[in-house]
Amino acid sequence: MACATACASRSASSGGAKEADSATAAPASGDVATLPLPAVPAEMTEPADRASFVTAHFWDALDFGSDPQALDSAFMEQNFANFLSVLAVTPSEQAQHAVDNLLSRSLERPEAFDILWWVTTHYLDDPNSPMRDEELLILFLRHASADNNIPEATRQRSAFRLTQALKNRRGTTGADFRFIGRDGTESTLHRALRGAAQTIVMFYDPDCEVCADVEKRLASDQELNSRIKSGEVQILAIDPFDTDPEEWSRHAATLPAQWTVGRSPGGEVDEKEIYDIRATPTIYILDSAGTVIGKDVAF
């Protein structure tokens, strides 16, 4: 369900239980060197403990202050990808400690930090990155927004991005908002959730070509349509911007009749940043109680 690209947002804002020593899913490419995995003590048998140990010691063999490899972007990208595969199965508290240690050590040489931070945002925050993961990104943003040794501009950007990332996270209740439907009736997100086990909430722009492509694919997905017909799933398509009502109505009329289609009055969803809409379409999946079970999902 992956969407390779997305239209730019119109917002004015800027802004497991696997074995840890077999979790390096990103393969080495070409002649790029990889750091040796730390040897896990034999007495550690629980997967979570093994993952925590590997994550904590993953970068031990790299001297950020003097090793030229710390300034090699290809080396850092490959090893960062390997690190993420272990970090993803590490318990949250230990994962945060590992990230704190990594960023602190990289600051021994400003140039090394710059490369590491570029790799971090490129892998975890770029909308087109196959390894994009906002939950892992939050670990890095927490440290970068609070460490006074990090350049002020990066701290400020990280603080803003952290605020956005913490909105409507998986496992939390999605923020409610008003919308006006095709028939002119006003409703709210939470009211619209009733009656279906899952709701696909798609924030779209009527002028967005990528949105149009996703709309067509959703409309022609036979399995999805079967689940919609059974009442298991519903689609709520919302224009979050202050689009001209007539322009919106013309586009809304082209969307499937079985979808709930609405617009945000006065563009409140976007203007008040109720949801973090960095590009369109932005898709969430909520359960009937309003709990976010999928954030910024790609179709």
Coordinates of C-alpha atoms in Angstrom, one line a residue:
M1 CA 0.0 0.0 0.0
A2 CA 2.8 2.4 -0.8
C3 CA 2.5 5.8 -2.4
A4 CA 5.8 6.8 -3.9
T5 CA 5.3 10.6 -3.9
A6 CA 3.0 13.2 -2.5
C7 CA 1.8 16.6 -3.4
A8 CA 3.2 19.5 -1.3
S9 CA 1.0 20.7 1.5
R10 CA -0.6 24.1 1.1
S11 CA 0.0 24.8 4.8
A12 CA 2.0 27.9 5.6
S13 CA 3.7 26.2 8.5
S14 CA 7.3 25.2 8.3
G15 CA 8.7 23.4 9.9
G16 CA 9.5 -7.5 18.7
A17 CA 10.7 -10.2 19.5
K18 CA 13.4 -10.9 17.1
E19 CA 17.0 -12.0 17.7
A20 CA 19.0 -8.8 17.8
D21 CA 22.1 -10.3 16.3
S22 CA 20.1 -11.4 13.2
A23 CA 18.1 -8.2 12.8
T24 CA 20.4 -6.3 10.4
A25 CA 18.0 -6.3 7.5
A26 CA 19.7 -3.7 5.4
P27 CA 22.4 -5.5 3.4
A28 CA 25.8 -4.1 2.8
S29 CA 26.2 -2.6 -0.7
G30 CA 29.3 -2.7 -2.8
D31 CA 32.5 -2.1 -0.8
V32 CA 30.8 -0.1 2.0
A33 CA 32.2 -1.3 5.3
T34 CA 29.9 -2.3 8.1
L35 CA 30.6 -2.2 11.8
P36 CA 30.9 -5.5 13.6
L37 CA 27.9 -6.5 15.7
P38 CA 28.8 -6.5 19.4
A39 CA 29.0 -10.0 20.9
V40 CA 26.0 -10.6 23.0
P41 CA 26.8 -12.3 26.4
A42 CA 25.7 -15.9 26.3
E43 CA 23.6 -15.5 29.4
M44 CA 21.3 -13.0 27.7
T45 CA 18.6 -15.2 26.2
E46 CA 15.6 -12.9 26.1
P47 CA 15.2 -11.2 22.6
A48 CA 14.4 -7.8 24.2
D49 CA 17.6 -8.0 26.3
R50 CA 19.7 -9.1 23.3
A51 CA 18.3 -6.2 21.2
S52 CA 19.0 -3.7 24.0
F53 CA 22.6 -4.9 24.3
V54 CA 23.3 -4.7 20.6
T55 CA 21.6 -1.3 20.3
A56 CA 23.6 0.1 23.2
H57 CA 26.9 -1.1 21.8
F58 CA 26.3 -0.9 18.1
W59 CA 28.5 2.2 17.6
D60 CA 31.3 1.3 20.0
A61 CA 33.8 0.5 17.3
L62 CA 33.5 3.9 15.7
D63 CA 35.4 6.9 17.1
F64 CA 33.3 9.9 16.0
G65 CA 36.1 12.3 17.0
S66 CA 38.9 10.9 14.8
D67 CA 37.7 8.1 12.6
P68 CA 37.4 9.3 8.9
Q69 CA 34.6 6.8 8.4
A70 CA 32.4 9.0 10.6
L71 CA 32.6 11.6 7.8
D72 CA 31.9 9.0 5.0
S73 CA 28.2 9.5 4.1
A74 CA 28.0 6.1 2.4
F75 CA 29.4 4.3 5.4
M76 CA 27.1 6.2 7.8
E77 CA 24.1 5.5 5.7
Q78 CA 24.7 1.8 5.5
N79 CA 25.5 1.4 9.2
F80 CA 22.6 3.7 10.2
A81 CA 20.2 1.5 8.3
N82 CA 21.6 -1.5 10.1
F83 CA 21.3 0.3 13.4
L84 CA 17.6 1.1 12.7
S85 CA 16.8 -2.6 12.1
V86 CA 17.9 -3.3 15.7
L87 CA 16.6 -0.1 17.2
A88 CA 13.1 -1.0 15.9
V89 CA 12.9 -4.2 18.1
T90 CA 14.5 -2.6 21.2
P91 CA 12.3 -1.6 24.1
S92 CA 11.5 2.1 24.1
E93 CA 13.5 3.2 27.2
Q94 CA 16.6 1.4 26.1
A95 CA 16.1 2.6 22.5
Q96 CA 16.0 6.2 23.8
H97 CA 19.2 5.7 25.8
A98 CA 21.0 4.3 22.7
V99 CA 19.9 7.3 20.6
D100 CA 21.0 9.8 23.3
N101 CA 24.4 8.1 23.4
L102 CA 24.8 8.1 19.6
L103 CA 24.0 11.7 19.2
S104 CA 26.1 12.8 22.1
R105 CA 29.1 10.9 20.8
S106 CA 28.7 12.3 17.3
L107 CA 29.0 15.8 18.7
E108 CA 32.6 15.1 19.5
R109 CA 33.1 16.4 15.9
P110 CA 30.5 18.8 14.5
E111 CA 31.0 17.5 10.9
A112 CA 30.2 14.0 12.1
F113 CA 27.1 15.2 13.8
D114 CA 26.0 17.1 10.6
I115 CA 26.4 13.9 8.5
L116 CA 24.6 11.7 11.1
W117 CA 21.7 14.2 11.4
W118 CA 21.3 14.4 7.6
V119 CA 21.2 10.6 7.4
T120 CA 18.7 10.5 10.3
T121 CA 16.2 12.9 8.7
H122 CA 16.8 11.5 5.2
Y123 CA 16.0 7.9 6.4
L124 CA 13.3 8.6 9.0
D125 CA 11.5 11.8 7.9
D126 CA 11.7 12.0 4.1
P127 CA 8.2 11.2 2.8
N128 CA 9.7 9.1 0.0
S129 CA 12.1 7.1 2.2
P130 CA 11.2 3.4 2.4
M131 CA 12.5 3.4 6.0
R132 CA 10.5 6.4 7.1
D133 CA 9.4 5.8 10.7
E134 CA 8.0 8.6 12.8
E135 CA 8.1 6.6 16.1
L136 CA 11.9 6.1 15.7
L137 CA 12.3 9.7 14.5
I138 CA 10.7 10.9 17.8
L139 CA 13.6 9.3 19.7
F140 CA 16.1 11.5 17.8
L141 CA 13.9 14.6 17.9
R142 CA 13.6 14.4 21.7
H143 CA 17.4 14.5 22.1
A144 CA 18.0 17.0 19.4
S145 CA 15.5 19.5 20.7
A146 CA 16.9 19.4 24.3
D147 CA 20.7 19.1 23.9
N148 CA 22.3 22.6 24.1
N149 CA 25.4 21.3 22.4
I150 CA 23.4 20.9 19.2
P151 CA 23.3 24.0 16.9
E152 CA 20.3 26.3 17.8
A153 CA 18.7 26.1 14.4
T154 CA 18.7 22.3 14.5
R155 CA 17.3 22.4 18.0
Q156 CA 14.5 24.7 17.0
R157 CA 13.5 22.7 13.9
S158 CA 13.6 19.5 15.9
A159 CA 11.4 21.0 18.6
F160 CA 8.8 22.0 16.0
R161 CA 9.0 18.7 14.2
L162 CA 8.7 16.9 17.6
T163 CA 5.5 18.8 18.4
Q164 CA 4.0 17.8 15.1
A165 CA 5.2 14.2 15.3
L166 CA 3.6 13.8 18.8
K167 CA 0.2 14.8 17.4
N168 CA -2.3 12.0 16.8
R169 CA 0.3 9.2 17.4
R170 CA -0.6 5.6 16.9
G171 CA -2.4 4.4 20.0
T172 CA -3.8 7.8 20.9
T173 CA -7.3 9.2 20.3
G174 CA -7.3 11.2 17.0
A175 CA -8.2 14.8 17.5
D176 CA -11.8 15.7 16.6
F177 CA -12.7 18.3 14.0
R178 CA -15.7 19.7 12.2
F179 CA -16.4 19.1 8.5
I180 CA -19.2 19.9 6.0
G181 CA -20.4 17.1 3.9
R182 CA -21.5 16.9 0.3
D183 CA -25.1 17.6 1.4
G184 CA -24.1 20.7 3.3
T185 CA -24.6 19.0 6.7
E186 CA -22.0 19.7 9.4
S187 CA -20.6 16.7 11.3
T188 CA -17.5 15.8 13.2
L189 CA -14.8 13.2 12.8
H190 CA -15.8 11.3 16.0
R191 CA -19.4 11.2 14.9
A192 CA -18.5 9.9 11.5
L193 CA -16.5 7.0 13.0
R194 CA -19.6 5.3 14.3
G195 CA -20.7 2.2 12.5
A196 CA -17.5 0.9 11.1
A197 CA -14.7 -1.1 12.8
Q198 CA -12.1 1.0 10.8
T199 CA -12.2 4.4 9.1
I200 CA -9.7 5.4 6.5
V201 CA -9.3 9.2 6.9
M202 CA -7.8 10.7 3.8
F203 CA -6.8 14.4 3.9
Y204 CA -6.6 15.5 0.3
D205 CA -6.4 18.5 -2.0
P206 CA -8.8 18.7 -5.0
D207 CA -5.9 20.0 -7.2
C208 CA -3.4 17.3 -6.2
E209 CA -2.5 14.8 -8.9
V210 CA -1.2 12.2 -6.5
C211 CA -4.4 12.5 -4.5
A212 CA -6.4 11.8 -7.7
D213 CA -4.3 8.7 -8.4
V214 CA -4.8 7.4 -4.8
E215 CA -8.5 8.1 -5.1
K216 CA -8.7 6.0 -8.2
R217 CA -6.8 3.2 -6.7
L218 CA -8.9 3.2 -3.6
A219 CA -12.1 3.3 -5.6
S220 CA -11.1 0.4 -7.8
D221 CA -9.7 -1.8 -5.0
Q222 CA -12.2 -4.8 -5.0
E223 CA -11.2 -6.1 -1.6
L224 CA -11.5 -2.7 0.0
N225 CA -14.9 -2.1 -1.7
S226 CA -16.1 -5.5 -0.4
R227 CA -15.1 -4.5 3.2
I228 CA -16.8 -1.1 2.7
K229 CA -20.0 -2.9 1.5
S230 CA -20.0 -5.1 4.5
G231 CA -19.7 -2.1 6.8
E232 CA -16.3 -3.2 8.2
V233 CA -14.5 -0.2 6.7
Q234 CA -15.4 3.2 5.6
I235 CA -13.6 6.0 3.9
L236 CA -13.7 9.6 5.1
A237 CA -12.2 12.0 2.5
I238 CA -11.6 15.5 3.9
D239 CA -10.3 18.6 2.2
P240 CA -8.5 20.3 5.2
F241 CA -7.8 23.5 3.3
D242 CA -9.8 26.7 2.7
T243 CA -10.8 25.6 -0.8
D244 CA -13.4 27.5 -2.7
P245 CA -16.7 25.7 -1.8
E246 CA -17.8 25.5 -5.5
E247 CA -14.4 24.1 -6.6
W248 CA -14.6 21.6 -3.8
S249 CA -18.2 20.6 -4.6
R250 CA -17.2 19.9 -8.3
H251 CA -14.4 17.6 -7.2
A252 CA -16.4 16.0 -4.4
A253 CA -19.1 14.9 -6.9
T254 CA -16.5 12.8 -8.7
L255 CA -15.7 10.7 -5.6
P256 CA -17.5 7.4 -4.9
A257 CA -21.0 7.7 -3.5
Q258 CA -20.2 5.2 -0.7
W259 CA -17.5 7.5 0.7
T260 CA -18.1 10.2 3.2
V261 CA -16.6 13.3 1.7
G262 CA -16.2 16.7 3.5
R263 CA -14.4 19.9 3.7
S264 CA -13.0 21.7 6.7
P265 CA -14.9 25.0 7.2
G266 CA -12.5 27.8 6.8
G267 CA -9.7 25.3 6.5
E268 CA -9.6 24.8 10.3
V269 CA -7.8 21.5 10.1
D270 CA -4.9 23.0 8.3
E271 CA -4.9 26.5 9.8
K272 CA -5.1 25.2 13.4
E273 CA -2.7 22.3 12.6
I274 CA -5.1 19.9 14.2
Y275 CA -3.4 17.2 12.1
D276 CA 0.2 17.3 10.8
I277 CA -0.4 17.5 7.0
R278 CA 3.0 18.0 5.4
A279 CA 1.9 16.7 2.0
T280 CA -1.3 15.4 0.4
P281 CA -2.7 12.9 0.5
T282 CA -2.1 12.2 4.2
I283 CA -3.9 9.1 5.4
Y284 CA -4.8 7.9 8.9
I285 CA -6.7 4.8 10.0
L286 CA -8.8 5.0 13.1
D287 CA -10.9 2.4 14.9
S288 CA -14.5 3.0 16.0
A289 CA -13.4 4.5 19.3
G290 CA -11.2 7.0 17.6
T291 CA -7.9 5.4 18.4
V292 CA -5.2 6.0 15.7
I293 CA -4.1 2.6 14.4
G294 CA -2.3 3.9 11.4
K295 CA -0.7 7.4 10.9
D296 CA 0.4 8.8 7.6
V297 CA -0.3 5.5 5.9
A298 CA 0.8 5.1 2.3
F299 CA -1.5 3.5 -0.3

